[in-house]
Short mmCIF file of C-alpha atoms and ligand atoms in Angstrom, two decimals:
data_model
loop_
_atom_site.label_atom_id
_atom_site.label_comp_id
_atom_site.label_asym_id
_atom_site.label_seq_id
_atom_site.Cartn_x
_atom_site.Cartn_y
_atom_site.Cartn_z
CA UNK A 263 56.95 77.03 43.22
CA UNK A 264 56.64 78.23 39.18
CA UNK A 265 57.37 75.43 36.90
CA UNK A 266 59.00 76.24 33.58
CA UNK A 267 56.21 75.95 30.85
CA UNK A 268 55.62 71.99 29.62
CA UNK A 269 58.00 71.71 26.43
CA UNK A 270 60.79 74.12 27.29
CA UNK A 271 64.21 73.68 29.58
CA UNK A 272 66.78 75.46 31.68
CA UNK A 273 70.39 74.57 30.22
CA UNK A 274 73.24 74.92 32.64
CA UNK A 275 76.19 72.99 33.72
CA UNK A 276 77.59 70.21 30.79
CA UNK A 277 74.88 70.76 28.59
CA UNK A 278 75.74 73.93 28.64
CA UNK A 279 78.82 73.37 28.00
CA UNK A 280 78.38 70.94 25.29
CA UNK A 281 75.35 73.42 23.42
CA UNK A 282 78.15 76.70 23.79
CA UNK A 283 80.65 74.32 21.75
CA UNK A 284 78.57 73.13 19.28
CA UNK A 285 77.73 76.29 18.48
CA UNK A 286 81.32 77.54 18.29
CA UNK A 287 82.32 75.06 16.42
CA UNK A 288 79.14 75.13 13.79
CA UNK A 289 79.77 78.90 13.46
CA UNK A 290 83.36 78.55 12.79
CA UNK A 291 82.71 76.02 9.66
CA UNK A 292 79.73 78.70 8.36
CA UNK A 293 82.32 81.29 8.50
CA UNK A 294 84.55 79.71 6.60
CA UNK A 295 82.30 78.59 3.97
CA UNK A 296 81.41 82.84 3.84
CA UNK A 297 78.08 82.59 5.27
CA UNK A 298 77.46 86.16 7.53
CA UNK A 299 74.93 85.51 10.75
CA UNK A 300 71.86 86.91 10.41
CA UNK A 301 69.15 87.69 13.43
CA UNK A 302 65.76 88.27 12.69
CA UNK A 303 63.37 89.02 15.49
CA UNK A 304 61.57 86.18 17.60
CA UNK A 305 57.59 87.76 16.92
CA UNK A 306 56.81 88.36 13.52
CA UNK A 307 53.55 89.18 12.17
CA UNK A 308 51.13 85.78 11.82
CA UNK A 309 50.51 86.75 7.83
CA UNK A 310 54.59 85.88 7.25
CA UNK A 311 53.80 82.32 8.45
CA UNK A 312 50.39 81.48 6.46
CA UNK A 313 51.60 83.07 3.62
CA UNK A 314 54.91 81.98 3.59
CA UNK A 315 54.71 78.02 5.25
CA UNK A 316 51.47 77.53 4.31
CA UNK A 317 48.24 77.59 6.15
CA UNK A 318 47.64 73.82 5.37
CA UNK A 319 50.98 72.59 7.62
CA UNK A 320 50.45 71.71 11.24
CA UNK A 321 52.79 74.63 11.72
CA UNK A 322 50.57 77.19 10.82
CA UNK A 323 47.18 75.47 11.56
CA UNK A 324 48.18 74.15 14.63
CA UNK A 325 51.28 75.00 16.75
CA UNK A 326 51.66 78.75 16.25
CA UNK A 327 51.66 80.60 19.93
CA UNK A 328 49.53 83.71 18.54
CA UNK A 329 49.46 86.75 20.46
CA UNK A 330 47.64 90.89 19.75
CA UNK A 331 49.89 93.31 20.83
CA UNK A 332 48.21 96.39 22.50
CA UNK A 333 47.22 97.73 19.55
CA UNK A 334 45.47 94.20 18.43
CA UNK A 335 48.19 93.23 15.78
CA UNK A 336 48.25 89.61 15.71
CA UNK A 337 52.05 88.71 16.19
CA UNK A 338 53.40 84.68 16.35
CA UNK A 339 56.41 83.08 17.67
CA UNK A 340 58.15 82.29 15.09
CA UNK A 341 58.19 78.60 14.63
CA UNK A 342 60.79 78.31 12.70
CA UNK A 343 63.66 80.72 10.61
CA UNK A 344 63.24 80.61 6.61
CA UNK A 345 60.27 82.92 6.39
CA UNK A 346 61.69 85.71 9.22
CA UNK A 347 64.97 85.65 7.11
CA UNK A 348 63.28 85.73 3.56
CA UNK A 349 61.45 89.04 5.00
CA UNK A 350 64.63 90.53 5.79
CA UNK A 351 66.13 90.45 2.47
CA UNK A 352 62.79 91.67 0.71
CA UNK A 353 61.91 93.97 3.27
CA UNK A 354 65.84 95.34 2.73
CA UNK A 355 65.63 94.90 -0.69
CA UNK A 356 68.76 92.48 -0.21
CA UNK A 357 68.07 90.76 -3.78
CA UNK A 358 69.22 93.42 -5.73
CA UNK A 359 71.95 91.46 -7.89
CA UNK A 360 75.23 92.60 -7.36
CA UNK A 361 74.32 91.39 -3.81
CA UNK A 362 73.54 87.50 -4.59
CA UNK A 363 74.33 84.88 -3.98
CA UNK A 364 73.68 86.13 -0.74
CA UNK A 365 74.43 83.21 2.00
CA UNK A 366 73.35 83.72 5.98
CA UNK A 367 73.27 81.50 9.09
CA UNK A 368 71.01 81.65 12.35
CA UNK A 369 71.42 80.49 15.86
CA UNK A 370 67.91 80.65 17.73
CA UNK A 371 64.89 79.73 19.66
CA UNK A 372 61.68 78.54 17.75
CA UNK A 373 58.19 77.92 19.09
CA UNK A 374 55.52 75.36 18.26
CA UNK A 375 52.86 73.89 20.76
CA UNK A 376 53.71 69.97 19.82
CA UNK A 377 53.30 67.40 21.57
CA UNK A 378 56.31 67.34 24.17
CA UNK A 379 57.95 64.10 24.50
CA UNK A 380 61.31 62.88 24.08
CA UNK A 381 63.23 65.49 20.91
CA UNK A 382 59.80 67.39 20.00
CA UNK A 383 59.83 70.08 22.28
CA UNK A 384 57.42 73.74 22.49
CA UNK A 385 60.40 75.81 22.41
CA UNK A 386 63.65 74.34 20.65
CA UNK A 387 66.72 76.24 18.92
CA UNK A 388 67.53 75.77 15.26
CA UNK A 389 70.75 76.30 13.36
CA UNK A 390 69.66 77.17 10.15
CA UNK A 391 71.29 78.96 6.53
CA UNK A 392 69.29 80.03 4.04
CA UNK A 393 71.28 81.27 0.97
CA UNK A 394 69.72 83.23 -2.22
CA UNK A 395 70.14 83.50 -5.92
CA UNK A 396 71.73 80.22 -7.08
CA UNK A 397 69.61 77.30 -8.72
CA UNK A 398 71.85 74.92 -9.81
CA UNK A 399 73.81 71.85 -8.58
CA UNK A 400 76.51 73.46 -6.95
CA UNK A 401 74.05 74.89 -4.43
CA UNK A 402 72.30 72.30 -3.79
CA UNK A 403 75.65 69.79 -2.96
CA UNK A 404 77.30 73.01 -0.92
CA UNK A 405 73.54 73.85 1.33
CA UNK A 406 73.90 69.39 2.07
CA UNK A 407 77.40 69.01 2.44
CA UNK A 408 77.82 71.60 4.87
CA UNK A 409 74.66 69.86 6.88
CA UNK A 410 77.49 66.90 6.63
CA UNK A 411 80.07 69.01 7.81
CA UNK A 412 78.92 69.88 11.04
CA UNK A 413 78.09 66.05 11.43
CA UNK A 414 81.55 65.23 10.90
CA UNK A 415 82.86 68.54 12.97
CA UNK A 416 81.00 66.54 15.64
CA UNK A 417 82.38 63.02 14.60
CA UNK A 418 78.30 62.08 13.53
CA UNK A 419 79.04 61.81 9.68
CA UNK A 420 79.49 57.47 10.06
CA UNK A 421 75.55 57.23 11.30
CA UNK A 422 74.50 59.88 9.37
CA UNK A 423 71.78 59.03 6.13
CA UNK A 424 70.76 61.70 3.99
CA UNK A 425 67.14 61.03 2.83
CA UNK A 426 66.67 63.02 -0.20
CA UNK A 427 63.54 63.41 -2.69
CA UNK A 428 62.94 65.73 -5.67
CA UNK A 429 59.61 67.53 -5.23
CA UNK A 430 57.38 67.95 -8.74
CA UNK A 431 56.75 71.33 -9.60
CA UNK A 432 55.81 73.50 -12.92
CA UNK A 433 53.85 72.29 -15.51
CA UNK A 434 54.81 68.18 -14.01
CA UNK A 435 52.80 69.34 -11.18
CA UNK A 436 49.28 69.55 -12.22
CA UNK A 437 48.72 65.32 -13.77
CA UNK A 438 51.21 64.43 -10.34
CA UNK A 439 48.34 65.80 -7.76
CA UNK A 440 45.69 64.38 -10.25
CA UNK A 441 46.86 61.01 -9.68
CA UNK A 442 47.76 61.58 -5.61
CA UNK A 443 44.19 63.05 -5.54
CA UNK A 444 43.12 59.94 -7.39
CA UNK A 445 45.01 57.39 -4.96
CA UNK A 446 43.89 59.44 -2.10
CA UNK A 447 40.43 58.85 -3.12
CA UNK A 448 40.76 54.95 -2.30
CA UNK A 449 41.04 55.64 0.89
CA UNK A 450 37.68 56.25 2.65
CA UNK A 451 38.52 56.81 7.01
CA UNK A 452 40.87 59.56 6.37
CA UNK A 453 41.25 62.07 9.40
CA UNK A 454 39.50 65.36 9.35
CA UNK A 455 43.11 67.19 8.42
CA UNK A 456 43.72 65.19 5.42
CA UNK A 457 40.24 65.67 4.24
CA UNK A 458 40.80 69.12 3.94
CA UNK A 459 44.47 68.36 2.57
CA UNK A 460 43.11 66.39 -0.09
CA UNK A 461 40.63 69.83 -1.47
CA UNK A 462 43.83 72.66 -0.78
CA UNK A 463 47.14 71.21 -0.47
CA UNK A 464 46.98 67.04 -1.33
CA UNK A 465 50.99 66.64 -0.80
CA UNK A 466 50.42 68.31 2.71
CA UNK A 467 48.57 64.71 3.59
CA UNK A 468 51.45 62.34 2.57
CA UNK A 469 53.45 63.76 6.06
CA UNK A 470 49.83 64.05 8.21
CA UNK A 471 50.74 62.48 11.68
CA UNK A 472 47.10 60.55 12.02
CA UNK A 473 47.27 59.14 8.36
CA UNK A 474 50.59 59.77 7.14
CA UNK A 475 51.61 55.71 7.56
CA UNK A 476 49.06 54.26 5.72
CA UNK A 477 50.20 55.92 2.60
CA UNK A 478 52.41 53.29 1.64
CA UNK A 479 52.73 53.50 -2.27
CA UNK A 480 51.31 56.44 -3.45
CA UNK A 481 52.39 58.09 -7.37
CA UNK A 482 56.59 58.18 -7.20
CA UNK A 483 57.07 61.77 -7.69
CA UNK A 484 60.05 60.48 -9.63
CA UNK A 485 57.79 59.59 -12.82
CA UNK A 486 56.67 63.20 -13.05
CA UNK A 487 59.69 64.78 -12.88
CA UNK A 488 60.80 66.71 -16.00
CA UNK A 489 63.51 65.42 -17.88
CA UNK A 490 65.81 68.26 -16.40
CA UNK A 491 64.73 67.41 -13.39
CA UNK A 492 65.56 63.89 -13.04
CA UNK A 493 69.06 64.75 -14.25
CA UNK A 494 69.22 67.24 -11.72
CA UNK A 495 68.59 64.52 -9.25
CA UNK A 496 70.99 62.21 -10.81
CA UNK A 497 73.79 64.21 -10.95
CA UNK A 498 73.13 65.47 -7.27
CA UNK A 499 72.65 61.91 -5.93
CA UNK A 500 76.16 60.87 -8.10
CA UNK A 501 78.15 64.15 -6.36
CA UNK A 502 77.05 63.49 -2.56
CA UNK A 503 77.81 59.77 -3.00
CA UNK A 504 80.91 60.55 -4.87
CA UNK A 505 81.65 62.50 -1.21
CA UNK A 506 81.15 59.44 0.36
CA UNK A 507 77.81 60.40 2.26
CA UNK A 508 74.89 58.15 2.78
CA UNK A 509 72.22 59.00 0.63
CA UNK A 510 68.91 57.18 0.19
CA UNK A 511 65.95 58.04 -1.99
CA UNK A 512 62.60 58.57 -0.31
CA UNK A 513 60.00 59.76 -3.12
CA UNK A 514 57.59 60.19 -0.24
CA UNK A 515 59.77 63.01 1.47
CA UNK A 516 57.27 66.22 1.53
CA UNK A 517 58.75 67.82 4.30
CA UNK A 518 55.94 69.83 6.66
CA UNK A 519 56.25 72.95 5.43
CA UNK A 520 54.53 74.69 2.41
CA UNK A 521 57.57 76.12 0.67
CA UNK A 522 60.17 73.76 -0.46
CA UNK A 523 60.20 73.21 -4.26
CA UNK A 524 62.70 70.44 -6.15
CA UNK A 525 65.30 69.18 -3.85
CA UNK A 526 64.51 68.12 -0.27
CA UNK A 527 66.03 66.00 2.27
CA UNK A 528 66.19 65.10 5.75
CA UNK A 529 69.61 63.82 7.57
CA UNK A 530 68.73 61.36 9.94
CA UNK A 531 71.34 59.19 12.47
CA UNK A 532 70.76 55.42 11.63
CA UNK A 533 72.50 54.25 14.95
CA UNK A 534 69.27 55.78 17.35
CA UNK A 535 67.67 53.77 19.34
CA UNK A 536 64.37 55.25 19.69
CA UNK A 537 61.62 53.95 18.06
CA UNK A 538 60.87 57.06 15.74
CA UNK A 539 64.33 58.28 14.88
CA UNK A 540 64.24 61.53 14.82
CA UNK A 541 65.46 64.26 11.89
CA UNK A 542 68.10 66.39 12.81
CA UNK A 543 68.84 68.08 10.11
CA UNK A 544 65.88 68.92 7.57
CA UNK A 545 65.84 71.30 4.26
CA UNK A 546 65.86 72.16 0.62
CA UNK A 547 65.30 74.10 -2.43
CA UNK A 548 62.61 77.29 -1.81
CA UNK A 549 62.33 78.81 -5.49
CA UNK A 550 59.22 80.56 -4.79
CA UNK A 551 59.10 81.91 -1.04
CA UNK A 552 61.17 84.81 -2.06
CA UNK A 553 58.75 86.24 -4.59
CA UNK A 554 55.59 85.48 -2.56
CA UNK A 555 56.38 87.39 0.41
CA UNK A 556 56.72 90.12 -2.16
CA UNK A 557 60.26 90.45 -3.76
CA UNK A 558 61.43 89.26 -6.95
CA UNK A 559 61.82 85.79 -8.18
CA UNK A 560 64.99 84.57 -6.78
CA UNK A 561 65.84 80.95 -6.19
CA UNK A 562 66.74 80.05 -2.54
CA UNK A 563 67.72 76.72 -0.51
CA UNK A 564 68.49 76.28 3.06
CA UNK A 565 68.49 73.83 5.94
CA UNK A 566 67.47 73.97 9.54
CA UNK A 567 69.31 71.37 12.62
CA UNK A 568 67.78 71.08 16.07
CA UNK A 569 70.20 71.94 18.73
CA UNK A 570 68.94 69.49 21.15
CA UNK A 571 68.03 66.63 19.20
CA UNK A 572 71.67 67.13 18.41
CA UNK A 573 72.71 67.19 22.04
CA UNK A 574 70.28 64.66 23.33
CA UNK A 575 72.60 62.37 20.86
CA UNK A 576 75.73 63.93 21.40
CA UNK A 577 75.11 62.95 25.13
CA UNK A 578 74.38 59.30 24.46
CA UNK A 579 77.09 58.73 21.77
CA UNK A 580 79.94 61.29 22.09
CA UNK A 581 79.87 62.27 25.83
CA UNK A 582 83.15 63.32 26.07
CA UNK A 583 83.86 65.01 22.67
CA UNK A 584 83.70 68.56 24.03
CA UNK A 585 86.60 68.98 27.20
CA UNK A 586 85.15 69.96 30.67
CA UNK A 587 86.07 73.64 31.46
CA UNK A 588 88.77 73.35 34.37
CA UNK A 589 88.91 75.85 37.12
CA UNK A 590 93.26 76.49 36.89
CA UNK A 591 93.72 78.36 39.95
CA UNK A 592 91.18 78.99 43.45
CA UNK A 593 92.39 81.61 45.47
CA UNK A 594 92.16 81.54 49.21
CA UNK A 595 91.37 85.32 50.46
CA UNK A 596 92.34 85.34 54.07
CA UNK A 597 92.35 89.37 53.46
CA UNK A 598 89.93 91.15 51.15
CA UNK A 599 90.41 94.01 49.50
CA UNK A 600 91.08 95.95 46.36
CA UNK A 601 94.21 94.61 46.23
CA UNK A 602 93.27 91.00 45.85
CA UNK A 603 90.32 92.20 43.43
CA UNK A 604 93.10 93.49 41.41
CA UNK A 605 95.15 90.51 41.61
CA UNK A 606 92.43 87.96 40.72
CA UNK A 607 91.49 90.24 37.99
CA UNK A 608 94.93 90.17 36.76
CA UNK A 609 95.29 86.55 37.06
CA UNK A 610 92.12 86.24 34.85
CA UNK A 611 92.94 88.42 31.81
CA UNK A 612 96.25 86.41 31.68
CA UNK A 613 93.69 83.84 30.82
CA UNK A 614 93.77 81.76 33.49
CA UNK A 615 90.40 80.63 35.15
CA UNK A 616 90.69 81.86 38.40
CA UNK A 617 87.82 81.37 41.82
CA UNK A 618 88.29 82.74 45.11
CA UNK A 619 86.52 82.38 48.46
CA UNK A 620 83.63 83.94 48.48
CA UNK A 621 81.45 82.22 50.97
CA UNK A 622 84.18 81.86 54.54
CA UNK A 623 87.94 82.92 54.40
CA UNK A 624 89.54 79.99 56.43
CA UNK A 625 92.09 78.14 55.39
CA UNK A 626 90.20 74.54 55.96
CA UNK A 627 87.01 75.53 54.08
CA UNK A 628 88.95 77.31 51.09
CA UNK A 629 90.69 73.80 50.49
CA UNK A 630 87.52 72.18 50.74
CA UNK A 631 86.06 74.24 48.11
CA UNK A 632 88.89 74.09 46.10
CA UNK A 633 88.73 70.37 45.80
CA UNK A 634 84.83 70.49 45.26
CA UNK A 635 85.66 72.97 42.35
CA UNK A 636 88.45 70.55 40.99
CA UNK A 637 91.00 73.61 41.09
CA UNK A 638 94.01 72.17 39.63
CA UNK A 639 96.00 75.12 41.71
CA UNK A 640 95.48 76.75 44.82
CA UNK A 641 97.18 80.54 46.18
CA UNK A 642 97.27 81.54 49.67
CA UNK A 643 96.53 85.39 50.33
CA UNK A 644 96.70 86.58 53.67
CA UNK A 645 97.91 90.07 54.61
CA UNK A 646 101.44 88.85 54.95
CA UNK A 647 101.39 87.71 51.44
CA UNK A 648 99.82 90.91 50.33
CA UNK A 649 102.51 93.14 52.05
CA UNK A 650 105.23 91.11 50.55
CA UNK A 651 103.95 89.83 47.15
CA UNK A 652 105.11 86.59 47.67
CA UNK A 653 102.68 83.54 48.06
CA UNK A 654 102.21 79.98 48.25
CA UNK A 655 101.12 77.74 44.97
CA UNK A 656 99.69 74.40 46.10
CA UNK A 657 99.34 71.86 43.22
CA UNK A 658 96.06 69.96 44.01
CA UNK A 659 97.39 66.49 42.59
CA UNK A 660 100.82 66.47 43.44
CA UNK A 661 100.85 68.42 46.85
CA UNK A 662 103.82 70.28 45.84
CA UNK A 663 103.99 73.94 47.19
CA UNK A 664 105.99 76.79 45.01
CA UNK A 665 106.78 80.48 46.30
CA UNK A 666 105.72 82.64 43.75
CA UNK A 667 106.32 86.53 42.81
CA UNK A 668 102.71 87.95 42.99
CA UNK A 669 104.12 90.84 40.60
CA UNK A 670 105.38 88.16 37.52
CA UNK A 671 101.56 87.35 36.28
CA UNK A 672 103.33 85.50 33.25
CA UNK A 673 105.74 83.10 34.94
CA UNK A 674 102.89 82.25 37.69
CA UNK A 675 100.66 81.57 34.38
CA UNK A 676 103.15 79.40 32.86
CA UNK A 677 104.25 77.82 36.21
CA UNK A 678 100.39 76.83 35.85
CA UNK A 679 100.13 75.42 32.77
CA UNK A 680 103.22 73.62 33.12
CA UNK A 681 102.77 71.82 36.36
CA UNK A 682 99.48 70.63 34.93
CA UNK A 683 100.84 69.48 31.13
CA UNK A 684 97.90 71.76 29.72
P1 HAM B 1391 61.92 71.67 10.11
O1 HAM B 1391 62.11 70.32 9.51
O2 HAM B 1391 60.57 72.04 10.51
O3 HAM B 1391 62.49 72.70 9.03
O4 HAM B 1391 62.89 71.84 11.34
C1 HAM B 1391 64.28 71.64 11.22
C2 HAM B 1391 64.82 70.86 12.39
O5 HAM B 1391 64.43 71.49 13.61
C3 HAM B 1391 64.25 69.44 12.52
O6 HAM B 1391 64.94 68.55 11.69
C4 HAM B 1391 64.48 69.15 13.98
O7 HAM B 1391 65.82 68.74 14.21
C5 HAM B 1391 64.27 70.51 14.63
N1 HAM B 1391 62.91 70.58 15.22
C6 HAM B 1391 61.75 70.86 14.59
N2 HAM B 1391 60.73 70.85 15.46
C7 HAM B 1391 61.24 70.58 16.67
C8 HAM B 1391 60.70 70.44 18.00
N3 HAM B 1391 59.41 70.61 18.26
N4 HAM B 1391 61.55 70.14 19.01
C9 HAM B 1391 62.88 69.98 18.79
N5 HAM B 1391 63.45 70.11 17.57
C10 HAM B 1391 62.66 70.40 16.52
C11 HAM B 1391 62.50 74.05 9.21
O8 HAM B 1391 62.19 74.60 10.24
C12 HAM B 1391 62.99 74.79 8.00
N6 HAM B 1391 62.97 76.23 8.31
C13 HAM B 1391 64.36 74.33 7.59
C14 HAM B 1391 64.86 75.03 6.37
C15 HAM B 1391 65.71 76.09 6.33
N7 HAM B 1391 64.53 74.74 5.12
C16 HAM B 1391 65.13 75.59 4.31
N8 HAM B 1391 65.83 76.41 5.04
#
């Protein structure tokens, strides 16, 4: 036997089920807030991710599957969406500014070689927008509130915590990584990671998974902040709680990737019960991305939510939220032929969801099946039936049997719905 590759799953059945309604319903709310889908390939070239997150985050150093094509280009799986969607609109020149604010949403499969274990898988799906050319508060509250939207869409919102920090950057910058470098210092058994941290990227240490908890009061980011800045912050933390979300201040939130600048936050559930929660929602404010992967400078913010952390809770708290789909009618093909093809086929594009015996055409085995299948109706077709388009309707709960007119597709379909109260 071939086992699936550690970190990855087969979905079928309810989860299924569940993941295809999710995403419905998470597409339908990004549609009407005018965001257009956008899908970028799953391989991009490895220089998009160590230029663009940063060759200092575990993503890039460490979890990247890396691959030469045949002519010994060094392609990735993408581990995550900003960076393949930022080289879409430079490489399309999509920037150009009677085009912004330009405002996209992605439905896909990421790779990184973690650790598997319980939510941290090796390949995951991410729902993630990424929307260019506004800096300014609006932005910011629409990219969060619509992470709160889909929690509420999915009745999440109560649990739901926003953790939100303002990164320093500009000029503020330089004296706040003086004084991290400085605290950093105090510490003399840091890993091998954060010693390197500390000489190329000293923020990148503050979320390092071998040191990151002993960092327990390093400089607040908060008193470095420019004046505009910390107003920014203000009035952003005054508009999300004035729309009643959860929102607490974490001035140690770095986020693991290189990008973000100003705003970032995480959306975590307060109610799980593991002993890490997890994030399921994590983004922010990427100023800079767009103009180092080689466009112009145009401001940029975005969020990412794993699918499955989503539906590993959605399971445990909100089992039932999406319905089951129900098989309406099973048809029992004591004949087969085009004819009953055509009749099924009918039956279906009235809408109806319609089985028939495929496996053994007896009467006793087709009710069995129906009643494994849950069939809320089943139809009789024999060759008498065929001949003279009439046909029995058996309601599965109530026993009652109907004659029916095989030719009316419409009365048989409301007959259906009607018998059942759908
Ligand atoms: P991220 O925080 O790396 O951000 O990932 C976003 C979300 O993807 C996480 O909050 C988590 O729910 C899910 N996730 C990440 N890694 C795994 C994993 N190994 N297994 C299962 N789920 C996982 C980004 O990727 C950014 N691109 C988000 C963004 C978009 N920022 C701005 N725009």
């Amino acid at each position: 036997m071939i086992n699936k590759p550690r970190g990855t799953s087969d979905v079928y059945g309810r989860r299924m089920e569940v993941l295809d309604g999710v995403i419905g319903r998470v597409k339908t709310i990004l549609h009407q807030a005018n965001y257009q889908e956008i899908m970028t390939p799953i391989f991009e070239s490895k220089e998009l991710f160590v230029r663009g997150v940063g060759e200092t985050s575990d993503v890039v150093s460490k979890e990247m599957y890396e691959f030469n094509d045949k002519k010994n280009r060094v392609f990735v799986l993408r581990p995550e969406g900003t960076a393949g969607v930022v080289r879409a609109v430079v490489e399309d020149k999509m920037y150009v500014l009677n085009n912004l604010p330009l405002k996209f949403f992605y439905v896909g499969s990421m790779f990184r070689y973690e650790r598997p274990q319980a939510g941290r898988y090796r390949q995951f799906n991410q729902l993630g927008i990424e929307t260019f050319g506004a800096d300014n508060l609006n932005q910011d509250v629409e990219v969060i509130s619509l992470a709160m939207e889909i929690l509420t869409s999915l009745t999440l919102e109560q649990n739901a915590v926003i953790y939100l920090n303002y990164l320093v950057s500009g000029e503020e910058k330089k004296p706040y990584l003086a004084a991290l470098v400085q605290y950093l210092s105090t510490f003399d058994d840091l890993c091998d990671d954060c010693q390197v941290r500390i000489q190329k990227n000293p923020m990148r240490t503050l979320d390092c998974k071998i040191d990151g908890y002993k960092f327990t009061n390093p400089p607040s980011m908060g008193d470095y902040l420019s004046v505009q800045d910390q107003m920014r912050m203000k009035e952003l933390v005054e508009c999300l709680t004035a729309l009643n979300y959860q929102v607490k201040l974490d001035p140690s939130l770095v986020r693991g990737l290189d990008y973000y600048t100003g705003m970032v936050f995480e959306i975590k559930y307060a109610a799980d019960k593991s002993q890490e929660s997890l994030t399921l929602i994590g983004g922010g404010r990427y100023n800079n991305l767009v103009q180092q992967l080689g466009g112009p400078s145009v401001p940029a913010a975005g969020f990412g939510l794993g699918i499955e952390r989503l539906l590993n809770l959605l399971g445990e708290e909100k089992p039932d939220l999406f319905t089951r789909r129900e098989l309406d009618l099973y048809v029992i093909a004591l004949e087969f032929n085009a004819q009953v093809m055509q009749l099924i086929s009918t039956l279906r594009a009235s809408g109806l969801v319609v089985d028939f015996s495929l496996l053994n055409n007896t009467l006793k085995t087709g009710f069995n099946q129906a009643k494994k299948l849950q069939a809320k109706e089943v139809l009789i077709l024999g060759s008498q039936e065929l001949t003279s388009m009439q046909a029995k309707l058996k309601n599965q709960a109530t026993g009652k049997e109907q004659v029916i007119d095989l030719n009316q597709i419409e009365i048989i379909k409301t007959m259906i719905r009607e018998q059942n109260n759908d």
